[in-house]
Amino acid sequence: MSLQFHKTHVLYIEARQKGEGHSLSVSATPSHQCLLSSHRPLVMASPRLKYLSLGVLVFQTTSLVLTMRYSRTLQAEGPRYLASSAVVVAEVMKILTCVLLVFKEHNYSMRALNSLLRQEIAHKPIETLKLAIPSGIYTLQNNLLYVALSNLDAATYQVTYQLKILTTALFSVSMLGRRLGVYQWLSLLILMVGVALVQWPSESAAAPEQEALSAGSQFVGVTAVLVACFSSGFAGVYFEKILKESKQSVWVRNIQLGMFGLVFGLFGMLSYDGERVRESGMFQGYSTVTWTVVALQALGGLVIAAVIKYADNILKGFATSLSIILSTLISYFWLQDFDPTSVFFMGAVLVIAATFLYGYEGKPSPNPSRA
């Protein structure tokens, strides 16, 4: 799924159903984008809840991409906000949100909350340190998504970022021993062709200097998205592997992720933007739009985690497709930074088709790696 958010931080939920062996994994990225290995919702929901979930999911994925793009290209007085600062603030908000959820799960008992966090984090340093690797990768990914949307229009970003489906699938095969069906492999092939068409250079009547500058910006943006897709796939599968090996709450795991993410984020901010932070503070250039982006990043994964409870892969694919269409239309009519070509539309259609095909439930193939 597209950005979920494009979050920035990936939120993962792993649910195993006894006797069926289904698992569910949710990643948010500026996802963006969620990738589900389960074909069914976790609970049977009414049609109203399903379509409400669809609406929330479309709003989340579309609004995050568009507001982030708008915030990075908006010409305003004063300095532009620091992307590294926004990543740090989003981590703080995510940690606080997860702490509140754990607090609620324990009947609002401060004593129980303190005991749990002390037992699961302070008293299990090895388990906690396992989260340092995916957390560092997620922090890098979050910063890369700001770079991508500073150089790419929202529509191109949305479509290209669907390559995380490919990377996640490949890492799932290599690290978790999963087996993909014929439809899944076919969808990955279609996905690669579709993304290649989206990146196909279009004829431009601009001056050579401007065209060269645009090509350079496009290269930087696409490179950032590709690295983010690769890191998203690896970190997501690595996190799923950790979740399956422990019985800790997913919210506790995300608190641990957030703690490391905060440390890595602060280190990156001070290393890359330290001088600007010392001169004007870490909140320089913040506006209502900036805070909206940060909030969508921090809460996006939580929203998707709740939505997926009632959704299935078909709804997820429909939400992703609708989000891509909306991003394209809004980029063209509102942001006016995107001029689609017939080749782009052809590629977008292939990516949307691949998204649906990947979630198609054919005959399950046996997985010898599972007992």
Tab-separated table of C-alpha atoms in Angstrom:
chain	number	residue	atom	x	y	z
A	1	MET	CA	0.000	0.000	0.000
A	2	SER	CA	1.111	3.354	-0.648
A	3	LEU	CA	2.532	5.342	1.821
A	4	GLN	CA	1.243	4.855	4.638
A	5	PHE	CA	1.896	6.577	5.465
A	6	HIS	CA	4.406	7.018	3.952
A	7	LYS	CA	4.743	6.849	8.239
A	8	THR	CA	7.225	7.008	8.258
A	9	HIS	CA	7.793	4.439	10.852
A	10	VAL	CA	6.549	1.000	9.912
A	11	LEU	CA	3.868	-0.445	12.113
A	12	TYR	CA	3.604	-4.146	12.050
A	13	ILE	CA	0.780	-6.387	13.210
A	14	GLU	CA	1.240	-10.108	13.127
A	15	ALA	CA	-1.806	-12.251	13.780
A	16	ARG	CA	-1.708	-16.012	13.597
A	17	GLN	CA	-4.957	-17.934	13.291
A	18	LYS	CA	-4.747	-21.419	14.751
A	19	GLY	CA	-5.245	-24.119	12.204
A	20	GLU	CA	-5.098	-21.743	9.241
A	21	GLY	CA	-1.709	-20.135	9.675
A	22	HIS	CA	-2.688	-16.742	8.315
A	23	SER	CA	-0.471	-13.835	9.144
A	24	LEU	CA	-1.085	-10.152	8.759
A	25	SER	CA	1.556	-7.527	8.425
A	26	VAL	CA	0.949	-3.814	8.137
A	27	SER	CA	3.560	-1.299	7.108
A	28	ALA	CA	3.138	2.331	6.996
A	29	THR	CA	5.087	4.481	5.166
A	30	PRO	CA	4.899	7.529	4.008
A	31	SER	CA	2.284	3.685	3.111
A	32	HIS	CA	2.674	4.517	2.864
A	33	GLN	CA	1.683	1.445	2.142
A	34	CYS	CA	0.535	-1.654	3.711
A	35	LEU	CA	1.419	-5.101	2.549
A	36	LEU	CA	-0.717	-7.961	3.724
A	37	SER	CA	0.237	-11.578	3.573
A	38	SER	CA	-3.238	-12.492	4.773
A	39	HIS	CA	-6.158	-12.659	2.376
A	40	ARG	CA	-8.888	-12.252	4.972
A	41	PRO	CA	-9.837	-9.598	7.535
A	42	LEU	CA	-9.123	-10.357	11.179
A	43	VAL	CA	-12.800	-10.100	12.081
A	44	MET	CA	-16.024	-10.342	10.141
A	45	ALA	CA	-17.281	-6.818	9.671
A	46	SER	CA	-20.472	-5.274	8.369
A	47	PRO	CA	-20.407	-3.676	4.894
A	48	ARG	CA	-20.649	-0.264	6.553
A	49	LEU	CA	-17.475	-0.875	8.572
A	50	LYS	CA	-15.677	-2.204	5.524
A	51	TYR	CA	-16.439	0.843	3.417
A	52	LEU	CA	-15.733	3.177	6.313
A	53	SER	CA	-12.360	1.460	6.589
A	54	LEU	CA	-11.855	1.970	2.874
A	55	GLY	CA	-12.581	5.683	3.191
A	56	VAL	CA	-10.234	6.133	6.141
A	57	LEU	CA	-7.480	4.247	4.347
A	58	VAL	CA	-7.821	6.268	1.148
A	59	PHE	CA	-7.870	9.531	3.104
A	60	GLN	CA	-4.778	8.557	5.090
A	61	THR	CA	-2.629	7.429	2.186
A	62	THR	CA	-3.626	10.278	-0.112
A	63	SER	CA	-3.499	13.119	2.400
A	64	LEU	CA	-0.054	12.223	3.733
A	65	VAL	CA	1.560	12.142	0.296
A	66	LEU	CA	-0.103	15.335	-0.884
A	67	THR	CA	0.468	17.351	2.290
A	68	MET	CA	4.102	16.252	2.447
A	69	ARG	CA	4.637	17.212	-1.192
A	70	TYR	CA	2.840	20.521	-0.661
A	71	SER	CA	4.849	21.302	2.473
A	72	ARG	CA	8.166	20.643	0.691
A	73	THR	CA	7.350	22.795	-2.346
A	74	LEU	CA	5.334	25.580	-0.684
A	75	GLN	CA	6.978	28.944	-1.161
A	76	ALA	CA	6.682	30.722	2.175
A	77	GLU	CA	8.528	33.491	3.958
A	78	GLY	CA	11.370	32.404	6.185
A	79	PRO	CA	13.263	29.111	6.245
A	80	ARG	CA	11.683	25.836	5.204
A	81	TYR	CA	11.155	23.328	7.991
A	82	LEU	CA	13.779	20.648	8.500
A	83	ALA	CA	12.760	17.179	7.356
A	84	SER	CA	15.083	15.657	9.964
A	85	SER	CA	13.242	17.608	12.668
A	86	ALA	CA	9.854	16.406	11.411
A	87	VAL	CA	11.056	12.789	11.619
A	88	VAL	CA	12.125	13.297	15.250
A	89	VAL	CA	8.833	14.933	16.254
A	90	ALA	CA	6.856	12.147	14.552
A	91	GLU	CA	8.809	9.577	16.579
A	92	VAL	CA	7.954	11.368	19.816
A	93	MET	CA	4.263	11.464	18.886
A	94	LYS	CA	4.312	7.791	17.939
A	95	ILE	CA	5.930	6.760	21.224
A	96	LEU	CA	3.395	8.757	23.235
A	97	THR	CA	0.499	7.261	21.266
A	98	CYS	CA	1.731	3.690	21.788
A	99	VAL	CA	2.275	4.349	25.504
A	100	LEU	CA	-1.317	5.589	25.756
A	101	LEU	CA	-2.563	2.440	23.999
A	102	VAL	CA	-0.633	0.209	26.412
A	103	PHE	CA	-1.957	2.331	29.289
A	104	LYS	CA	-5.507	1.738	28.041
A	105	GLU	CA	-4.905	-2.014	27.651
A	106	HIS	CA	-3.966	-2.162	31.347
A	107	ASN	CA	-7.109	-0.395	32.553
A	108	TYR	CA	-5.377	2.969	32.930
A	109	SER	CA	-3.165	1.685	35.743
A	110	MET	CA	0.064	3.663	36.010
A	111	ARG	CA	1.590	0.982	38.215
A	112	ALA	CA	0.853	-1.726	35.644
A	113	LEU	CA	2.223	0.467	32.843
A	114	ASN	CA	5.479	1.165	34.704
A	115	SER	CA	5.864	-2.500	35.604
A	116	LEU	CA	5.298	-3.650	32.018
A	117	LEU	CA	7.674	-1.154	30.426
A	118	ARG	CA	10.356	-1.878	33.008
A	119	GLN	CA	9.982	-5.630	32.548
A	120	GLU	CA	9.811	-5.641	28.744
A	121	ILE	CA	12.365	-2.927	27.990
A	122	ALA	CA	14.813	-2.418	30.868
A	123	HIS	CA	14.934	-6.053	32.025
A	124	LYS	CA	15.237	-7.503	28.509
A	125	PRO	CA	18.088	-5.510	26.939
A	126	ILE	CA	18.895	-8.141	24.293
A	127	GLU	CA	15.294	-8.268	23.064
A	128	THR	CA	15.213	-4.479	23.021
A	129	LEU	CA	18.503	-4.200	21.121
A	130	LYS	CA	17.115	-6.432	18.369
A	131	LEU	CA	14.935	-3.497	17.336
A	132	ALA	CA	17.928	-1.214	16.731
A	133	ILE	CA	18.495	-2.529	13.185
A	134	PRO	CA	14.968	-2.049	11.781
A	135	SER	CA	14.596	1.199	13.695
A	136	GLY	CA	17.732	2.666	12.133
A	137	ILE	CA	16.558	1.577	8.682
A	138	TYR	CA	13.109	3.077	9.246
A	139	THR	CA	14.641	6.374	10.323
A	140	LEU	CA	16.693	6.456	7.128
A	141	GLN	CA	13.585	5.554	5.141
A	142	ASN	CA	11.537	8.358	6.675
A	143	ASN	CA	14.170	10.930	5.766
A	144	LEU	CA	14.407	9.510	2.239
A	145	LEU	CA	10.671	9.933	1.713
A	146	TYR	CA	11.004	13.661	2.399
A	147	VAL	CA	13.818	13.770	-0.161
A	148	ALA	CA	11.661	11.880	-2.653
A	149	LEU	CA	8.639	14.155	-2.303
A	150	SER	CA	10.864	17.222	-2.520
A	151	ASN	CA	11.905	16.076	-6.003
A	152	LEU	CA	8.956	14.063	-7.359
A	153	ASP	CA	5.315	14.905	-7.892
A	154	ALA	CA	2.875	13.026	-5.667
A	155	ALA	CA	1.504	10.801	-8.439
A	156	THR	CA	4.899	9.550	-9.624
A	157	TYR	CA	5.934	8.967	-6.028
A	158	GLN	CA	2.755	7.022	-5.228
A	159	VAL	CA	3.135	4.671	-8.171
A	160	THR	CA	6.885	4.134	-7.813
A	161	TYR	CA	6.619	3.460	-4.084
A	162	GLN	CA	4.491	0.406	-4.841
A	163	LEU	CA	7.793	-1.341	-5.594
A	164	LYS	CA	7.938	-2.023	-1.863
A	165	ILE	CA	5.496	-4.849	-2.616
A	166	LEU	CA	8.251	-6.427	-4.713
A	167	THR	CA	11.025	-5.957	-2.146
A	168	THR	CA	8.863	-7.168	0.737
A	169	ALA	CA	7.827	-10.248	-1.228
A	170	LEU	CA	11.415	-11.110	-2.141
A	171	PHE	CA	12.663	-10.654	1.421
A	172	SER	CA	9.736	-12.739	2.697
A	173	VAL	CA	10.788	-15.557	0.393
A	174	SER	CA	14.473	-15.358	1.329
A	175	MET	CA	14.197	-14.614	5.073
A	176	LEU	CA	10.936	-16.262	6.123
A	177	GLY	CA	10.817	-19.132	3.650
A	178	ARG	CA	7.467	-18.094	2.208
A	179	ARG	CA	6.323	-19.409	-1.149
A	180	LEU	CA	4.505	-17.191	-3.599
A	181	GLY	CA	1.854	-18.454	-5.968
A	182	VAL	CA	1.743	-17.977	-9.719
A	183	TYR	CA	-0.516	-14.925	-9.391
A	184	GLN	CA	1.898	-13.284	-6.963
A	185	TRP	CA	4.940	-13.786	-9.211
A	186	LEU	CA	2.969	-12.564	-12.222
A	187	SER	CA	1.849	-9.474	-10.306
A	188	LEU	CA	5.460	-8.656	-9.370
A	189	LEU	CA	6.484	-8.850	-13.033
A	190	ILE	CA	3.597	-6.573	-14.050
A	191	LEU	CA	4.514	-4.221	-11.202
A	192	MET	CA	8.086	-3.801	-12.454
A	193	VAL	CA	6.902	-3.098	-16.003
A	194	GLY	CA	4.348	-0.575	-14.753
A	195	VAL	CA	6.857	1.340	-12.635
A	196	ALA	CA	9.336	1.376	-15.532
A	197	LEU	CA	6.682	2.958	-17.771
A	198	VAL	CA	5.845	5.566	-15.135
A	199	GLN	CA	9.513	6.610	-15.067
A	200	TRP	CA	9.720	6.745	-18.869
A	201	PRO	CA	11.026	10.215	-19.833
A	202	SER	CA	8.498	12.464	-21.536
A	203	GLU	CA	9.152	14.930	-24.310
A	204	SER	CA	9.594	18.432	-22.969
A	205	ALA	CA	9.602	21.831	-24.613
A	206	ALA	CA	11.530	23.391	-21.738
A	207	ALA	CA	14.933	25.023	-22.133
A	208	PRO	CA	17.929	22.663	-22.025
A	209	GLU	CA	19.115	24.089	-18.681
A	210	GLN	CA	15.684	23.685	-17.100
A	211	GLU	CA	15.284	20.216	-18.599
A	212	ALA	CA	18.657	19.136	-17.196
A	213	LEU	CA	17.695	20.478	-13.767
A	214	SER	CA	14.377	18.630	-13.910
A	215	ALA	CA	16.103	15.396	-14.926
A	216	GLY	CA	18.546	15.754	-12.043
A	217	SER	CA	15.725	16.312	-9.586
A	218	GLN	CA	13.851	13.306	-11.001
A	219	PHE	CA	16.945	11.130	-10.582
A	220	VAL	CA	17.396	12.176	-6.951
A	221	GLY	CA	13.728	11.548	-6.193
A	222	VAL	CA	13.562	8.145	-7.877
A	223	THR	CA	16.804	7.044	-6.206
A	224	ALA	CA	15.395	8.039	-2.819
A	225	VAL	CA	12.186	6.072	-3.470
A	226	LEU	CA	14.076	2.973	-4.630
A	227	VAL	CA	16.324	2.965	-1.561
A	228	ALA	CA	13.243	3.520	0.624
A	229	CYS	CA	11.472	0.575	-1.041
A	230	PHE	CA	14.467	-1.686	-0.492
A	231	SER	CA	14.858	-0.626	3.143
A	232	SER	CA	11.110	-0.908	3.746
A	233	GLY	CA	11.052	-4.477	2.467
A	234	PHE	CA	14.040	-5.631	4.509
A	235	ALA	CA	13.117	-3.857	7.741
A	236	GLY	CA	9.477	-4.930	7.539
A	237	VAL	CA	10.309	-8.615	7.112
A	238	TYR	CA	13.040	-8.412	9.761
A	239	PHE	CA	10.513	-6.900	12.180
A	240	GLU	CA	7.968	-9.589	11.356
A	241	LYS	CA	10.600	-12.237	12.090
A	242	ILE	CA	11.246	-10.650	15.495
A	243	LEU	CA	7.521	-10.484	16.273
A	244	LYS	CA	7.073	-14.160	15.490
A	245	GLU	CA	9.928	-15.100	17.814
A	246	SER	CA	8.521	-13.259	20.830
A	247	LYS	CA	5.224	-12.796	22.644
A	248	GLN	CA	5.563	-9.091	23.318
A	249	SER	CA	2.716	-6.735	22.524
A	250	VAL	CA	2.993	-5.066	19.130
A	251	TRP	CA	2.559	-1.713	20.893
A	252	VAL	CA	5.484	-2.449	23.237
A	253	ARG	CA	7.575	-3.398	20.223
A	254	ASN	CA	6.667	-0.104	18.574
A	255	ILE	CA	7.655	1.787	21.713
A	256	GLN	CA	11.039	0.081	21.495
A	257	LEU	CA	11.248	0.962	17.802
A	258	GLY	CA	10.337	4.545	18.582
A	259	MET	CA	13.000	4.834	21.275
A	260	PHE	CA	15.756	3.799	18.901
A	261	GLY	CA	14.173	5.844	16.129
A	262	LEU	CA	14.262	8.913	18.357
A	263	VAL	CA	17.950	8.381	19.111
A	264	PHE	CA	18.839	7.806	15.450
A	265	GLY	CA	16.650	10.709	14.383
A	266	LEU	CA	18.270	13.127	16.830
A	267	PHE	CA	21.714	11.967	15.741
A	268	GLY	CA	20.817	12.498	12.085
A	269	MET	CA	19.274	15.906	12.741
A	270	LEU	CA	22.287	17.167	14.700
A	271	SER	CA	24.751	15.695	12.201
A	272	TYR	CA	23.046	16.965	9.049
A	273	ASP	CA	21.201	20.080	10.240
A	274	GLY	CA	23.018	20.815	13.505
A	275	GLU	CA	24.164	24.281	12.495
A	276	ARG	CA	20.700	25.338	11.332
A	277	VAL	CA	19.148	23.929	14.511
A	278	ARG	CA	21.579	25.910	16.670
A	279	GLU	CA	20.842	29.074	14.695
A	280	SER	CA	17.033	28.951	14.454
A	281	GLY	CA	15.884	25.972	16.549
A	282	MET	CA	14.490	22.608	15.483
A	283	PHE	CA	10.988	24.007	14.938
A	284	GLN	CA	12.021	26.621	12.383
A	285	GLY	CA	9.638	26.915	9.458
A	286	TYR	CA	6.891	24.902	11.154
A	287	SER	CA	3.359	25.764	10.073
A	288	THR	CA	-0.083	24.208	10.278
A	289	VAL	CA	0.735	22.171	7.174
A	290	THR	CA	3.957	20.923	8.763
A	291	TRP	CA	2.205	19.791	11.929
A	292	THR	CA	-0.421	18.052	9.787
A	293	VAL	CA	2.310	16.107	7.978
A	294	VAL	CA	3.968	15.145	11.259
A	295	ALA	CA	0.671	14.007	12.785
A	296	LEU	CA	-0.239	11.955	9.710
A	297	GLN	CA	3.182	10.323	9.823
A	298	ALA	CA	2.961	9.495	13.504
A	299	LEU	CA	-0.636	8.287	13.562
A	300	GLY	CA	-0.905	6.810	10.080
A	301	GLY	CA	0.332	3.375	11.039
A	302	LEU	CA	-2.039	3.236	13.985
A	303	VAL	CA	-4.965	4.176	11.760
A	304	ILE	CA	-4.090	1.499	9.233
A	305	ALA	CA	-3.629	-1.103	11.959
A	306	ALA	CA	-7.185	-0.440	13.077
A	307	VAL	CA	-8.557	-0.304	9.535
A	308	ILE	CA	-7.023	-3.622	8.458
A	309	LYS	CA	-8.970	-5.320	11.238
A	310	TYR	CA	-12.053	-5.046	9.044
A	311	ALA	CA	-10.509	-5.042	5.554
A	312	ASP	CA	-9.172	-7.688	3.222
A	313	ASN	CA	-6.650	-7.664	0.390
A	314	ILE	CA	-9.268	-6.709	-2.204
A	315	LEU	CA	-10.272	-3.629	-0.225
A	316	LYS	CA	-6.621	-2.828	0.389
A	317	GLY	CA	-5.912	-3.000	-3.330
A	318	PHE	CA	-8.950	-0.865	-4.108
A	319	ALA	CA	-7.855	1.727	-1.542
A	320	THR	CA	-4.341	1.836	-2.983
A	321	SER	CA	-5.678	2.246	-6.514
A	322	LEU	CA	-8.119	4.968	-5.526
A	323	SER	CA	-5.358	6.773	-3.646
A	324	ILE	CA	-3.119	6.746	-6.724
A	325	ILE	CA	-5.949	8.126	-8.876
A	326	LEU	CA	-6.759	10.871	-6.361
A	327	SER	CA	-3.093	11.816	-6.012
A	328	THR	CA	-2.813	12.091	-9.784
A	329	LEU	CA	-5.912	14.282	-10.110
A	330	ILE	CA	-5.027	16.560	-7.188
A	331	SER	CA	-1.410	16.908	-8.352
A	332	TYR	CA	-2.656	17.968	-11.776
A	333	PHE	CA	-5.532	20.276	-10.822
A	334	TRP	CA	-4.444	21.651	-7.418
A	335	LEU	CA	-0.673	21.405	-6.996
A	336	GLN	CA	-0.194	21.858	-10.765
A	337	ASP	CA	3.190	20.146	-10.629
A	338	PHE	CA	2.290	17.140	-12.755
A	339	ASP	CA	1.518	16.762	-16.457
A	340	PRO	CA	0.581	13.109	-17.066
A	341	THR	CA	1.355	11.378	-20.346
A	342	SER	CA	-0.262	8.381	-21.983
A	343	VAL	CA	2.770	6.277	-21.005
A	344	PHE	CA	2.329	7.301	-17.362
A	345	PHE	CA	-1.331	6.277	-17.420
A	346	MET	CA	-0.429	2.947	-18.995
A	347	GLY	CA	2.148	2.315	-16.272
A	348	ALA	CA	-0.238	3.401	-13.509
A	349	VAL	CA	-2.908	1.005	-14.787
A	350	LEU	CA	-0.390	-1.859	-14.730
A	351	VAL	CA	0.672	-1.004	-11.169
A	352	ILE	CA	-2.958	-0.878	-10.024
A	353	ALA	CA	-3.648	-4.211	-11.741
A	354	ALA	CA	-0.571	-5.733	-10.097
A	355	THR	CA	-1.758	-4.532	-6.691
A	356	PHE	CA	-5.084	-6.316	-7.148
A	357	LEU	CA	-3.469	-9.429	-8.602
A	358	TYR	CA	-1.023	-9.756	-5.704
A	359	GLY	CA	-3.950	-9.964	-3.309
A	360	TYR	CA	-5.867	-12.469	-5.430
A	361	GLU	CA	-6.624	-15.595	-3.447
A	362	GLY	CA	-5.885	-18.576	-5.608
A	363	LYS	CA	-5.162	-22.081	-4.440
A	364	PRO	CA	-2.704	-21.843	-1.540
A	365	SER	CA	0.669	-23.388	-2.206
A	366	PRO	CA	2.132	-25.551	0.558
A	367	ASN	CA	4.975	-23.980	2.526
A	368	PRO	CA	7.508	-26.566	3.615
A	369	SER	CA	9.143	-24.112	5.987
A	370	ARG	CA	6.082	-24.113	8.233
A	371	ALA	CA	5.192	-26.983	10.497
